[in-house]
mmCIF file of C-alpha atoms in Angstrom:
data_model
loop_
_atom_site.group_PDB
_atom_site.id
_atom_site.type_symbol
_atom_site.label_atom_id
_atom_site.label_comp_id
_atom_site.label_asym_id
_atom_site.label_seq_id
_atom_site.Cartn_x
_atom_site.Cartn_y
_atom_site.Cartn_z
ATOM 1 C CA UNK M 22 135.838 63.125 78.182
ATOM 2 C CA UNK M 23 135.907 66.082 75.788
ATOM 3 C CA UNK M 24 133.414 65.274 72.805
ATOM 4 C CA UNK M 25 135.917 65.750 70.221
ATOM 5 C CA UNK M 26 138.453 63.594 71.654
ATOM 6 C CA UNK M 27 135.478 60.887 72.366
ATOM 7 C CA UNK M 28 134.218 61.330 68.602
ATOM 8 C CA UNK M 29 138.072 61.000 67.355
ATOM 9 C CA UNK M 30 138.650 57.673 69.446
ATOM 10 C CA UNK M 31 135.437 56.076 68.689
ATOM 11 C CA UNK M 32 136.189 56.984 64.672
ATOM 12 C CA UNK M 33 139.434 55.337 65.359
ATOM 13 C CA UNK M 34 138.461 52.249 66.633
ATOM 14 C CA UNK M 35 135.610 52.109 64.157
ATOM 15 C CA UNK M 36 138.110 52.725 61.466
ATOM 16 C CA UNK M 37 140.670 50.513 62.539
ATOM 17 C CA UNK M 38 138.315 47.152 62.840
ATOM 18 C CA UNK M 39 137.158 47.943 59.507
ATOM 19 C CA UNK M 40 140.501 48.520 57.539
ATOM 20 C CA UNK M 41 141.900 45.541 59.269
ATOM 21 C CA UNK M 42 139.102 43.319 58.306
ATOM 22 C CA UNK M 43 139.065 44.258 55.006
ATOM 23 C CA UNK M 44 143.131 43.547 54.987
ATOM 24 C CA UNK M 45 142.380 40.153 56.501
ATOM 25 C CA UNK M 46 139.841 39.245 53.799
ATOM 26 C CA UNK M 47 142.140 40.588 51.160
ATOM 27 C CA UNK M 48 144.744 38.069 52.478
ATOM 28 C CA UNK M 49 142.592 35.159 51.519
ATOM 29 C CA UNK M 50 142.288 36.299 47.714
ATOM 30 C CA UNK M 51 145.786 34.624 46.911
ATOM 31 C CA UNK M 52 144.618 31.535 48.860
ATOM 32 C CA UNK M 53 141.388 31.167 47.095
ATOM 33 C CA UNK M 54 142.816 31.810 43.175
ATOM 34 C CA UNK M 55 145.754 29.397 44.001
ATOM 35 C CA UNK M 56 143.574 26.662 45.736
ATOM 36 C CA UNK M 57 140.484 26.544 42.866
ATOM 37 C CA UNK M 58 140.324 26.772 39.023
ATOM 38 C CA UNK M 59 138.873 30.199 37.884
ATOM 39 C CA UNK M 60 135.281 28.430 37.310
ATOM 40 C CA UNK M 61 135.336 27.500 41.055
ATOM 41 C CA UNK M 62 136.492 30.738 42.335
ATOM 42 C CA UNK M 63 133.922 32.522 40.204
ATOM 43 C CA UNK M 64 131.458 30.842 42.167
ATOM 44 C CA UNK M 65 132.695 32.340 45.301
ATOM 45 C CA UNK M 66 132.435 35.471 43.470
ATOM 46 C CA UNK M 67 129.111 35.270 41.889
ATOM 47 C CA UNK M 68 127.522 34.094 45.208
ATOM 48 C CA UNK M 69 128.721 37.104 47.144
ATOM 49 C CA UNK M 70 127.731 39.459 44.600
ATOM 50 C CA UNK M 71 124.326 38.194 44.899
ATOM 51 C CA UNK M 72 124.610 38.451 48.873
ATOM 52 C CA UNK M 73 125.877 42.193 48.432
ATOM 53 C CA UNK M 74 122.515 43.084 46.758
ATOM 54 C CA UNK M 75 120.690 40.899 49.065
ATOM 55 C CA UNK M 76 122.147 42.080 52.205
ATOM 56 C CA UNK M 77 120.371 45.779 51.374
ATOM 57 C CA UNK M 78 117.106 44.616 50.351
ATOM 58 C CA UNK M 79 116.678 42.322 53.681
ATOM 59 C CA UNK M 80 117.683 45.304 56.098
ATOM 60 C CA UNK M 81 114.803 47.223 54.405
ATOM 61 C CA UNK M 82 116.675 50.576 55.526
ATOM 62 C CA UNK M 83 115.658 49.966 59.295
ATOM 63 C CA UNK M 84 118.956 50.582 60.427
ATOM 64 C CA UNK M 85 118.850 54.100 59.538
ATOM 65 C CA UNK M 86 115.411 54.107 60.829
ATOM 66 C CA UNK M 87 116.799 52.791 64.046
ATOM 67 C CA UNK M 88 119.118 55.930 64.219
ATOM 68 C CA UNK M 89 116.419 58.401 62.853
ATOM 69 C CA UNK M 90 113.603 57.070 65.095
ATOM 70 C CA UNK M 91 115.915 57.014 68.191
ATOM 71 C CA UNK M 92 117.149 60.238 67.942
ATOM 72 C CA UNK M 93 113.743 61.794 67.312
ATOM 73 C CA UNK M 94 112.287 61.557 70.750
ATOM 74 C CA UNK M 95 108.468 60.483 70.043
ATOM 75 C CA UNK M 96 109.571 56.601 71.031
ATOM 76 C CA UNK M 97 112.028 55.052 73.405
ATOM 77 C CA UNK M 98 115.061 54.133 72.357
ATOM 78 C CA UNK M 99 114.421 50.678 73.440
ATOM 79 C CA UNK M 100 111.034 50.556 72.063
ATOM 80 C CA UNK M 101 112.719 51.515 68.772
ATOM 81 C CA UNK M 102 114.892 49.032 69.064
ATOM 82 C CA UNK M 103 113.002 46.101 69.939
ATOM 83 C CA UNK M 104 110.425 46.917 67.246
ATOM 84 C CA UNK M 105 112.797 46.805 64.510
ATOM 85 C CA UNK M 106 114.869 43.668 65.633
ATOM 86 C CA UNK M 107 111.960 41.858 65.851
ATOM 87 C CA UNK M 108 110.918 42.703 62.574
ATOM 88 C CA UNK M 109 113.813 41.979 61.071
ATOM 89 C CA UNK M 110 113.665 38.492 62.971
ATOM 90 C CA UNK M 111 110.320 37.773 61.092
ATOM 91 C CA UNK M 112 111.295 38.747 58.123
ATOM 92 C CA UNK M 113 114.611 36.841 57.741
ATOM 93 C CA UNK M 114 112.871 33.804 59.397
ATOM 94 C CA UNK M 115 110.434 34.151 56.519
ATOM 95 C CA UNK M 116 113.374 34.596 54.031
ATOM 96 C CA UNK M 117 115.097 31.468 55.411
ATOM 97 C CA UNK M 118 112.409 29.137 54.956
ATOM 98 C CA UNK M 119 111.530 30.210 51.580
ATOM 99 C CA UNK M 120 114.728 29.629 50.316
ATOM 100 C CA UNK M 121 115.122 26.441 52.067
ATOM 101 C CA UNK M 122 112.165 25.150 50.561
ATOM 102 C CA UNK M 123 113.092 26.291 47.167
ATOM 103 C CA UNK M 124 116.868 25.851 47.254
ATOM 104 C CA UNK M 125 116.790 23.322 44.610
ATOM 105 C CA UNK M 126 115.124 25.163 41.901
ATOM 106 C CA UNK M 127 116.981 28.306 42.684
ATOM 107 C CA UNK M 128 119.925 26.458 42.593
ATOM 108 C CA UNK M 129 118.914 24.812 38.940
ATOM 109 C CA UNK M 130 118.036 28.482 38.005
ATOM 110 C CA UNK M 131 121.664 29.649 39.026
ATOM 111 C CA UNK M 132 123.060 27.077 36.956
ATOM 112 C CA UNK M 133 124.485 25.313 40.362
ATOM 113 C CA UNK M 134 121.955 22.290 40.437
ATOM 114 C CA UNK M 135 124.606 19.858 42.194
ATOM 115 C CA UNK M 136 124.882 22.493 45.021
ATOM 116 C CA UNK M 137 121.675 23.445 46.231
ATOM 117 C CA UNK M 138 123.558 24.017 49.633
ATOM 118 C CA UNK M 139 125.736 27.016 48.412
ATOM 119 C CA UNK M 140 122.091 28.700 48.072
ATOM 120 C CA UNK M 141 120.935 27.821 51.563
ATOM 121 C CA UNK M 142 124.241 28.354 53.305
ATOM 122 C CA UNK M 143 124.344 31.836 51.471
ATOM 123 C CA UNK M 144 120.734 32.693 52.751
ATOM 124 C CA UNK M 145 121.277 31.415 56.437
ATOM 125 C CA UNK M 146 124.883 33.887 56.433
ATOM 126 C CA UNK M 147 122.185 36.834 54.904
ATOM 127 C CA UNK M 148 119.709 35.885 57.558
ATOM 128 C CA UNK M 149 122.353 36.062 60.698
ATOM 129 C CA UNK M 150 124.085 38.917 59.288
ATOM 130 C CA UNK M 151 121.090 41.388 58.653
ATOM 131 C CA UNK M 152 119.849 40.449 62.350
ATOM 132 C CA UNK M 153 123.351 41.292 63.687
ATOM 133 C CA UNK M 154 123.645 44.505 62.103
ATOM 134 C CA UNK M 155 120.689 46.173 64.135
ATOM 135 C CA UNK M 156 122.413 44.553 66.991
ATOM 136 C CA UNK M 157 125.723 46.559 66.265
ATOM 137 C CA UNK M 158 123.561 49.627 65.143
ATOM 138 C CA UNK M 159 122.470 49.810 69.179
ATOM 139 C CA UNK M 160 126.305 49.373 70.219
ATOM 140 C CA UNK M 161 127.161 52.370 67.926
ATOM 141 C CA UNK M 162 124.396 54.489 69.334
ATOM 142 C CA UNK M 163 125.525 53.427 72.855
ATOM 143 C CA UNK M 164 128.773 54.343 72.227
ATOM 144 C CA UNK M 165 130.244 50.722 72.599
ATOM 145 C CA UNK M 166 132.592 51.427 70.296
ATOM 146 C CA UNK M 167 135.356 48.809 72.023
ATOM 147 C CA UNK M 168 132.603 46.207 72.096
ATOM 148 C CA UNK M 169 131.796 46.724 68.505
ATOM 149 C CA UNK M 170 135.177 46.357 67.407
ATOM 150 C CA UNK M 171 136.017 43.473 69.347
ATOM 151 C CA UNK M 172 133.243 41.552 68.322
ATOM 152 C CA UNK M 173 133.680 42.544 64.622
ATOM 153 C CA UNK M 174 137.119 41.490 64.664
ATOM 154 C CA UNK M 175 136.543 38.205 66.127
ATOM 155 C CA UNK M 176 134.163 37.059 63.742
ATOM 156 C CA UNK M 177 136.302 38.289 60.702
ATOM 157 C CA UNK M 178 139.102 36.310 62.229
ATOM 158 C CA UNK M 179 137.042 33.211 62.837
ATOM 159 C CA UNK M 180 136.090 33.524 58.875
ATOM 160 C CA UNK M 181 139.701 33.927 57.799
ATOM 161 C CA UNK M 182 140.915 31.233 60.338
ATOM 162 C CA UNK M 183 138.469 28.607 59.388
ATOM 163 C CA UNK M 184 138.736 29.317 55.537
ATOM 164 C CA UNK M 185 142.488 28.742 56.002
ATOM 165 C CA UNK M 186 142.014 25.835 57.812
ATOM 166 C CA UNK M 187 139.495 23.739 55.592
ATOM 167 C CA UNK M 188 141.095 25.069 52.320
ATOM 168 C CA UNK M 189 144.788 24.512 53.548
ATOM 169 C CA UNK M 190 145.016 22.382 56.281
ATOM 170 C CA UNK M 191 142.169 20.106 55.713
ATOM 171 C CA UNK M 192 142.533 19.876 51.666
ATOM 172 C CA UNK M 193 146.262 19.455 52.089
ATOM 173 C CA UNK M 194 145.639 16.494 54.557
ATOM 174 C CA UNK M 195 143.520 15.172 52.411
ATOM 175 C CA UNK M 196 145.463 14.726 49.323
ATOM 176 C CA UNK M 197 148.396 13.177 51.597
ATOM 177 C CA UNK M 198 146.089 11.015 53.908
ATOM 178 C CA UNK M 199 141.975 11.099 53.562
ATOM 179 C CA UNK M 200 141.524 8.928 56.572
ATOM 180 C CA UNK M 201 143.824 11.443 58.404
ATOM 181 C CA UNK M 202 141.977 13.351 61.239
ATOM 182 C CA UNK M 203 141.526 16.559 59.420
ATOM 183 C CA UNK M 204 141.648 14.858 55.865
ATOM 184 C CA UNK M 205 138.531 13.661 57.069
ATOM 185 C CA UNK M 206 137.134 16.917 57.149
ATOM 186 C CA UNK M 207 137.244 17.518 53.942
ATOM 187 C CA UNK M 208 135.151 16.733 51.354
ATOM 188 C CA UNK M 209 135.787 17.179 48.016
ATOM 189 C CA UNK M 210 132.260 17.621 46.321
ATOM 190 C CA UNK M 211 131.665 20.586 48.878
ATOM 191 C CA UNK M 212 134.790 22.605 47.299
ATOM 192 C CA UNK M 213 134.113 26.178 47.213
ATOM 193 C CA UNK M 214 131.574 25.208 49.640
ATOM 194 C CA UNK M 215 133.828 25.514 52.581
ATOM 195 C CA UNK M 216 134.194 29.267 52.224
ATOM 196 C CA UNK M 217 130.376 29.722 52.727
ATOM 197 C CA UNK M 218 130.739 27.055 55.725
ATOM 198 C CA UNK M 219 133.567 29.302 57.516
ATOM 199 C CA UNK M 220 131.598 32.610 56.853
ATOM 200 C CA UNK M 221 128.021 30.905 58.526
ATOM 201 C CA UNK M 222 130.230 29.716 61.581
ATOM 202 C CA UNK M 223 131.620 33.050 62.108
ATOM 203 C CA UNK M 224 128.228 34.773 61.750
ATOM 204 C CA UNK M 225 126.691 32.293 64.306
ATOM 205 C CA UNK M 226 129.396 32.871 66.637
ATOM 206 C CA UNK M 227 128.688 36.716 65.929
ATOM 207 C CA UNK M 228 125.120 36.257 67.065
ATOM 208 C CA UNK M 229 125.983 34.306 70.304
ATOM 209 C CA UNK M 230 128.563 37.301 71.392
ATOM 210 C CA UNK M 231 125.599 39.449 70.575
ATOM 211 C CA UNK M 232 123.269 37.494 72.880
ATOM 212 C CA UNK M 233 123.062 40.524 75.298
ATOM 213 C CA UNK M 234 121.635 42.492 72.637
ATOM 214 C CA UNK M 235 118.996 40.092 71.900
ATOM 215 C CA UNK M 236 117.957 39.553 75.082
ATOM 216 C CA UNK M 237 116.907 43.344 75.911
ATOM 217 C CA UNK M 238 114.285 42.738 72.937
ATOM 218 C CA UNK M 239 112.778 39.617 74.055
ATOM 219 C CA UNK M 240 112.842 40.477 78.095
ATOM 220 C CA UNK M 241 111.620 43.970 77.929
ATOM 221 C CA UNK M 242 107.969 45.425 77.208
ATOM 222 C CA UNK M 243 107.344 47.750 74.238
#
C-alpha cells in the first residue's frame, strides 16, 4: 500500500475510535446529572480529575520513551517493550499495594471517609490503564490500527453499557422492587461508585483482550 494511503487509513481508524469513544462518554453526562444530586455527581468529577493527573505520573513518560528507543535501533524492539512493560507492572503493582494499605486514611484526607472503596477502585483503574497503555503503544508501533481501535471501542462500549445498566436499569428495578433480579444488584450505599465499578470492569476486560501483548514480554528473554 502507498505509504500516504496507509497513513491516512490508520489515522482515520485511530481518529474515529477516539471521537466515537468521546461521543459515547458524552452521552452519559445527561444520565449521570439526572440520576445524582450535584454533590454526588461532583464526586465523579473530583476523582476523575485526580485520575487524570495520576495517569500521567504513573506512566513516567515511558510510552514516549518506548517509541523513541524502539526507533533508535540500539536495542531490539522486543527488548525495549519487555523492559518498559515490566517496569510499569512493578511500579503500578507497588502503587496498588500502597493505596490498598492506605485507602482509609486517603479517604479521610479527601473527605470521603465513608467511601474508601472509591479510592481503591480509582487506583485499580489507573494501574490497569497504565499497563494497558504500553500494550496499545506496541499495537500502534506495529501498525495494528484495526486491533487497536477494536479493543478501544469494546472497552468504551462495556464501560458505557455497564454504567447505563447499573444506574438506569438496576437502580430503577431497586426502586420498584428491591428483591427483583436486577434490583438486588443495586446497593444505595455505593451510589456513584457504580461508575467506578463499570470503568474497572471495562479496564479489566481490556487487559484480557491485550493478553497476547503481555505474553510476549514474559515468554521472551530480553
